[in-house]
Short mmCIF file of C-alpha atoms in Angstrom, two decimals:
data_model
loop_
_atom_site.label_atom_id
_atom_site.label_comp_id
_atom_site.label_asym_id
_atom_site.label_seq_id
_atom_site.Cartn_x
_atom_site.Cartn_y
_atom_site.Cartn_z
CA MET D 25 89.65 -13.72 57.01
CA THR D 26 85.93 -15.27 55.91
CA ILE D 27 83.20 -13.75 53.87
CA THR D 28 80.86 -13.78 56.76
CA GLN D 29 83.28 -11.22 58.55
CA LEU D 30 82.96 -9.10 55.73
CA LYS D 31 79.61 -9.14 55.42
CA TYR D 32 79.45 -8.02 59.42
CA VAL D 33 81.88 -5.33 58.61
CA LEU D 34 79.62 -4.02 55.84
CA ALA D 35 76.62 -4.02 57.81
CA VAL D 36 78.19 -1.77 60.39
CA ALA D 37 79.44 0.44 58.19
CA GLU D 38 75.88 0.82 56.88
CA TYR D 39 74.24 1.34 60.03
CA GLN D 40 77.12 2.84 62.06
CA ASN D 41 75.88 0.87 65.00
CA PHE D 42 76.97 -2.74 66.30
CA THR D 43 73.63 -3.54 68.00
CA LYS D 44 71.63 -2.58 64.75
CA ALA D 45 74.31 -4.39 62.38
CA ALA D 46 73.69 -7.63 64.53
CA GLU D 47 69.95 -7.31 64.39
CA LYS D 48 70.14 -6.85 60.40
CA THR D 49 72.57 -10.05 59.88
CA PHE D 50 70.63 -12.08 62.88
CA VAL D 51 73.60 -12.65 64.94
CA THR D 52 74.02 -11.96 68.48
CA GLN D 53 75.71 -8.30 68.55
CA PRO D 54 78.71 -9.88 71.19
CA THR D 55 79.69 -12.53 67.91
CA LEU D 56 79.24 -9.86 65.44
CA SER D 57 81.81 -7.57 67.57
CA MET D 58 83.96 -10.38 68.10
CA GLN D 59 84.04 -11.40 64.62
CA ILE D 60 85.09 -8.17 63.20
CA GLN D 61 87.58 -7.64 66.02
CA LYS D 62 89.55 -10.95 64.94
CA LEU D 63 89.61 -9.56 61.33
CA GLU D 64 91.11 -6.33 62.56
CA GLU D 65 93.58 -8.12 64.66
CA GLU D 66 94.55 -10.68 61.65
CA LEU D 67 94.57 -7.49 59.13
CA SER D 68 96.29 -5.60 61.85
CA ILE D 69 94.48 -2.28 61.32
CA GLN D 70 91.42 -0.85 62.99
CA ILE D 71 88.24 -0.62 60.68
CA PHE D 72 86.20 1.29 62.65
CA ASP D 73 86.56 4.19 65.27
CA ARG D 74 84.75 3.16 68.06
CA THR D 75 85.08 6.38 69.88
CA LYS D 76 82.98 8.45 67.52
CA LYS D 77 78.84 8.55 68.03
CA PRO D 78 77.95 7.44 65.32
CA ILE D 79 80.54 4.84 64.59
CA GLU D 80 82.58 5.85 61.80
CA LEU D 81 84.74 4.15 59.29
CA THR D 82 88.57 4.78 59.69
CA THR D 83 90.93 6.27 56.49
CA VAL D 84 91.92 2.50 55.98
CA GLY D 85 88.64 1.19 56.93
CA LYS D 86 86.91 2.95 54.07
CA LYS D 87 89.40 1.30 51.56
CA ILE D 88 88.61 -2.13 53.22
CA VAL D 89 84.62 -1.52 52.81
CA ASN D 90 84.88 -1.21 49.07
CA GLN D 91 87.28 -3.96 48.67
CA ALA D 92 84.74 -6.27 50.88
CA LYS D 93 81.78 -4.82 48.62
CA SER D 94 83.61 -6.19 45.51
CA ILE D 95 84.85 -9.98 47.77
CA VAL D 96 81.17 -10.44 48.79
CA ASN D 97 79.74 -9.72 45.27
CA GLU D 98 82.46 -12.15 43.57
CA ALA D 99 81.42 -14.74 46.21
CA GLU D 100 77.64 -14.25 45.70
CA ARG D 101 78.39 -14.52 41.92
CA MET D 102 80.08 -17.70 42.44
CA GLN D 103 76.22 -19.16 43.34
CA ASP D 104 74.92 -17.52 40.69
CA VAL D 105 77.04 -19.60 38.26
CA VAL D 106 76.14 -22.73 39.78
CA ASP D 107 72.51 -21.81 39.65
CA GLN D 108 72.81 -20.61 36.02
CA GLU D 109 74.83 -24.19 34.85
CA LYS D 110 71.56 -26.01 36.84
CA GLY D 111 68.96 -23.98 35.05
CA PHE D 112 67.88 -23.15 38.68
CA ILE D 113 65.68 -19.86 38.76
CA GLY D 114 64.54 -19.24 42.51
CA GLY D 115 65.82 -17.60 45.85
CA GLU D 116 65.27 -14.11 46.82
CA PHE D 117 64.95 -11.46 44.82
CA ARG D 118 64.84 -7.72 45.98
CA LEU D 119 62.59 -5.64 43.23
CA GLY D 120 62.22 -1.76 43.37
CA MET D 121 59.56 0.26 41.67
CA ILE D 122 58.79 3.84 41.30
CA PRO D 123 55.15 4.94 42.41
CA THR D 124 54.00 5.87 39.24
CA VAL D 125 54.79 2.56 37.53
CA MET D 126 53.85 0.19 40.65
CA PRO D 127 50.06 0.40 41.03
CA THR D 128 49.14 -0.38 37.09
CA LEU D 129 52.08 -2.65 36.46
CA LEU D 130 52.63 -5.23 39.11
CA PRO D 131 48.83 -6.44 38.77
CA MET D 132 49.93 -7.02 35.28
CA PHE D 133 52.74 -9.50 35.74
CA LEU D 134 53.22 -10.42 39.30
CA LYS D 135 50.58 -13.57 39.10
CA THR D 136 52.04 -14.80 35.60
CA PHE D 137 55.66 -14.68 37.30
CA THR D 138 54.69 -16.12 40.35
CA VAL D 139 53.29 -19.17 38.68
CA ARG D 140 55.77 -19.65 36.05
CA PHE D 141 58.67 -19.29 38.49
CA PRO D 142 57.62 -20.38 41.85
CA LYS D 143 60.77 -20.91 43.52
CA VAL D 144 61.59 -16.89 43.39
CA GLN D 145 60.88 -15.09 46.48
CA LEU D 146 60.34 -11.54 45.41
CA LYS D 147 60.74 -8.89 47.89
CA ILE D 148 58.90 -5.98 46.27
CA GLU D 149 59.47 -2.02 47.34
CA GLU D 150 58.06 0.98 46.34
CA LEU D 151 60.59 3.64 46.35
CA THR D 152 61.59 6.96 44.38
CA THR D 153 64.04 6.92 41.61
CA ASP D 154 66.63 8.52 43.88
CA ASP D 155 66.38 5.92 46.39
CA ILE D 156 66.20 2.88 43.81
CA ILE D 157 69.82 4.39 42.36
CA SER D 158 71.23 4.47 46.17
CA LYS D 159 69.77 1.07 46.88
CA LEU D 160 71.33 -0.52 43.83
CA ASN D 161 74.66 0.84 44.34
CA ASP D 162 74.55 -0.36 47.96
CA GLY D 163 73.39 -3.56 47.05
CA HIS D 164 70.17 -3.59 48.58
CA LEU D 165 68.01 -4.34 45.66
CA ASP D 166 68.93 -6.73 43.06
CA ALA D 167 66.86 -4.79 40.57
CA ALA D 168 64.35 -2.28 40.03
CA ILE D 169 61.41 -0.72 37.37
CA ALA D 170 61.99 2.82 36.77
CA ALA D 171 61.64 5.48 34.11
CA THR D 172 64.93 5.68 32.21
CA PRO D 173 67.55 6.85 30.65
CA LEU D 174 69.07 7.46 34.08
CA TYR D 175 72.59 7.79 33.04
CA GLN D 176 74.17 6.12 35.75
CA ASP D 177 77.69 4.73 35.17
CA LYS D 178 77.31 1.60 37.43
CA ILE D 179 73.63 0.73 36.63
CA LYS D 180 72.30 -1.03 33.29
CA GLU D 181 69.19 -0.29 31.98
CA ARG D 182 67.12 -2.77 29.57
CA VAL D 183 64.10 -1.45 28.08
CA LEU D 184 60.50 -2.75 29.01
CA TYR D 185 58.30 -0.58 27.20
CA PHE D 186 57.06 2.91 26.12
CA GLU D 187 54.26 4.28 27.52
CA PRO D 188 52.72 7.12 25.98
CA PHE D 189 51.37 10.06 27.88
CA VAL D 190 47.79 10.95 27.67
CA GLY D 191 45.72 13.92 28.78
CA TYR D 192 42.97 14.31 30.94
CA VAL D 193 40.76 17.43 30.54
CA PRO D 194 37.94 18.90 32.20
CA GLU D 195 34.50 19.62 29.96
CA ASN D 196 35.19 23.59 30.76
CA HIS D 197 38.81 23.37 29.78
CA ARG D 198 39.93 25.18 26.76
CA LEU D 199 41.55 21.50 24.92
CA PHE D 200 38.07 19.79 25.72
CA SER D 201 36.84 20.27 22.20
CA LYS D 202 40.02 18.75 20.55
CA ASN D 203 40.17 15.15 19.36
CA LYS D 204 43.59 15.13 19.39
CA ILE D 205 46.13 17.44 21.48
CA GLU D 206 49.93 18.61 20.71
CA SER D 207 52.77 19.09 23.11
CA GLY D 208 52.69 22.74 21.94
CA ASP D 209 48.78 23.42 23.70
CA LEU D 210 50.07 22.36 26.73
CA GLU D 211 51.03 25.48 29.33
CA ILE D 212 52.61 24.44 32.48
CA GLU D 213 50.64 27.01 34.54
CA ASP D 214 47.40 24.91 33.48
CA ILE D 215 48.46 21.57 34.46
CA LEU D 216 48.21 19.46 37.61
CA LEU D 217 51.18 17.94 38.80
CA LEU D 218 52.62 15.08 41.13
CA GLU D 219 54.43 16.31 43.97
CA ASP D 220 58.46 16.72 43.72
CA GLY D 221 60.12 13.32 43.89
CA HIS D 222 58.10 11.70 41.27
CA CYS D 223 59.68 11.49 37.85
CA PHE D 224 56.81 11.65 35.79
CA ARG D 225 56.53 14.84 37.09
CA ASP D 226 59.75 15.95 35.86
CA GLY D 227 58.92 14.35 32.55
CA VAL D 228 55.47 16.56 32.21
CA ILE D 229 57.92 20.05 33.17
CA ASN D 230 60.45 18.48 30.46
CA LEU D 231 57.35 18.21 28.13
CA CYS D 232 56.06 21.66 28.73
CA LYS D 233 59.69 23.30 28.80
CA ALA D 234 59.65 22.20 25.06
CA SER D 235 56.41 24.05 24.11
CA LYS D 236 56.43 27.23 22.87
CA LEU D 237 53.48 28.44 25.23
CA SER D 238 55.11 27.46 28.14
CA LYS D 239 56.11 30.83 30.29
CA THR D 240 57.31 29.79 33.59
CA ASP D 241 57.92 26.98 35.79
CA LYS D 242 55.16 27.90 38.30
CA PHE D 243 52.04 25.75 38.66
CA GLN D 244 48.96 26.06 40.44
CA LEU D 245 48.64 22.54 42.70
CA GLU D 246 50.74 19.03 43.52
CA SER D 247 49.40 15.97 44.40
CA GLY D 248 50.74 12.53 45.28
CA SER D 249 48.26 10.10 43.55
CA PHE D 250 46.70 10.52 39.95
CA GLU D 251 43.60 10.18 41.54
CA THR D 252 43.73 13.26 43.41
CA LEU D 253 44.67 14.70 40.20
CA ILE D 254 41.88 13.69 38.15
CA LYS D 255 39.60 14.69 41.14
CA LEU D 256 41.09 18.05 41.16
CA SER D 257 41.01 18.31 37.33
CA HIS D 258 36.96 17.89 37.76
CA GLU D 259 36.86 20.62 39.84
CA GLY D 260 37.82 23.01 37.41
CA LEU D 261 41.59 23.65 38.69
CA GLY D 262 42.99 22.29 35.42
CA MET D 263 43.95 19.68 32.84
CA THR D 264 46.52 16.67 33.98
CA LEU D 265 48.71 14.09 32.14
CA LEU D 266 48.53 10.78 33.05
CA PRO D 267 50.56 7.46 31.94
CA TYR D 268 48.92 5.47 29.23
CA LEU D 269 48.48 2.39 31.70
CA HIS D 270 46.74 4.38 34.08
CA THR D 271 43.85 5.44 32.00
CA LEU D 272 43.24 1.47 31.22
CA ASP D 273 41.68 1.42 35.01
CA ILE D 274 39.75 4.59 34.83
CA SER D 275 35.95 4.36 34.62
CA GLU D 276 34.02 4.80 31.32
CA LYS D 277 32.30 7.49 32.49
CA GLN D 278 36.03 9.33 32.75
CA LYS D 279 37.44 8.19 29.73
CA LYS D 280 35.60 10.96 27.56
CA HIS D 281 38.06 13.22 29.27
CA LEU D 282 41.03 11.21 28.05
CA LYS D 283 43.00 13.01 24.99
CA PHE D 284 45.62 11.53 23.13
CA PHE D 285 48.43 13.18 21.73
CA SER D 286 49.13 13.24 17.86
CA ASP D 287 51.91 11.19 16.62
CA PRO D 288 54.69 11.07 17.84
CA SER D 289 53.13 10.94 21.03
CA PRO D 290 55.18 12.05 24.15
CA ALA D 291 56.19 8.98 26.23
CA ARG D 292 58.28 7.69 28.77
CA GLU D 293 60.96 4.97 28.60
CA VAL D 294 60.36 2.43 31.58
CA SER D 295 63.20 0.01 32.09
CA LEU D 296 64.37 -2.91 34.30
CA ILE D 297 67.47 -1.77 35.78
CA TYR D 298 70.28 -3.48 37.90
CA ASN D 299 73.81 -2.94 39.19
CA LYS D 300 76.57 -3.72 36.26
CA SER D 301 77.79 -6.39 38.46
CA GLU D 302 74.86 -8.54 36.89
CA LEU D 303 73.97 -10.75 40.00
CA LYS D 304 71.03 -13.04 39.54
CA MET D 305 70.92 -12.24 36.03
CA GLN D 306 68.58 -15.42 35.14
CA ILE D 307 65.75 -14.34 37.61
CA ILE D 308 66.47 -10.42 36.05
CA ASN D 309 65.93 -12.53 32.35
CA ALA D 310 62.90 -13.83 33.62
CA LEU D 311 61.28 -10.78 34.59
CA HIS D 312 62.12 -9.00 31.43
CA ASP D 313 60.42 -11.43 29.44
CA VAL D 314 57.52 -11.74 31.53
CA ILE D 315 56.73 -7.89 31.74
CA ALA D 316 57.72 -7.30 28.44
CA GLY D 317 55.41 -10.08 27.26
CA VAL D 318 51.99 -8.68 29.20
CA VAL D 319 52.47 -5.05 28.71
CA ARG D 320 53.08 -5.89 24.90
CA GLY D 321 49.48 -6.47 24.35
CA ALA D 322 48.25 -3.40 26.46
CA ILE D 323 50.41 -0.55 24.89
CA ARG D 324 49.68 -0.72 21.19
CA PHE D 325 51.31 2.76 20.32
CA GLN D 326 54.55 2.54 17.92
CA ASP D 327 55.13 6.24 17.11
CA VAL D 328 56.42 7.85 20.24
CA LYS D 329 58.87 10.66 21.22
CA ILE D 330 60.56 9.80 24.54
CA ILE D 331 60.79 12.65 27.08
CA SER D 332 63.54 12.47 29.64
CA PRO D 333 62.29 12.09 33.47
CA LEU D 334 65.88 14.28 34.26
CA LYS D 335 65.06 17.79 34.78
#
């Protein structure tokens, strides 16, 4: 039995196809099939039911896959131990980021991180929170940046920053004349929201549920980007809420439409999250320090009230 054979088994279990698994592990399909067959002969069991389309795990195969994940993780941890002992921070690192964080946060830290840690090959992917959780659990991400808390047993969270919500209010809106707005001023029917799947949208809905003025979960319009929501707001379709970092990039003309909340400001918690197996912790620690450092100068709010992204 070899670690390579176990990696091949995990690939076939994921893709349910020998050819595709071979492509993903960069070997020929006959080589991959032969190695899995050798492992099955050594163990005197069948891991896969090859008569099914797509290929399925046998009952014992499911147990083998669960054990294989643990063995492969522990084998990779050995390299981590060596890297940490040598003080080496490098290698491939797969990072996921939610769509409402990536456009504003990534430009703030990426250059600083790559200059400080040139031996790290970052592979960054924009993903929804659900996809991030799935990929972290399956070992396809090393870490991610998402709104928390997520309450996932297998995932650890390290807070990076607290990001206040900011109102974007058009001139014809009932709240435009106010210097500061309150959570109780909000009406869900009056707020333009991101489309379903964005955790920031869920946070806004939860904020409005806490408002005495909120009557229903219905709303007028959804969109996939904050830029579109701002444009629709100017068309008189309602106000919207933005994450604070996004407001740093809007034009001076648009900034007159920003309305901050009275303290404590509703805010979201943004964290660096990773599997409890704690692989590649030297890179995770480096990322946390760099991101927290660059954001600290941009967000000066202290008195905030965290709004959960969960429904």
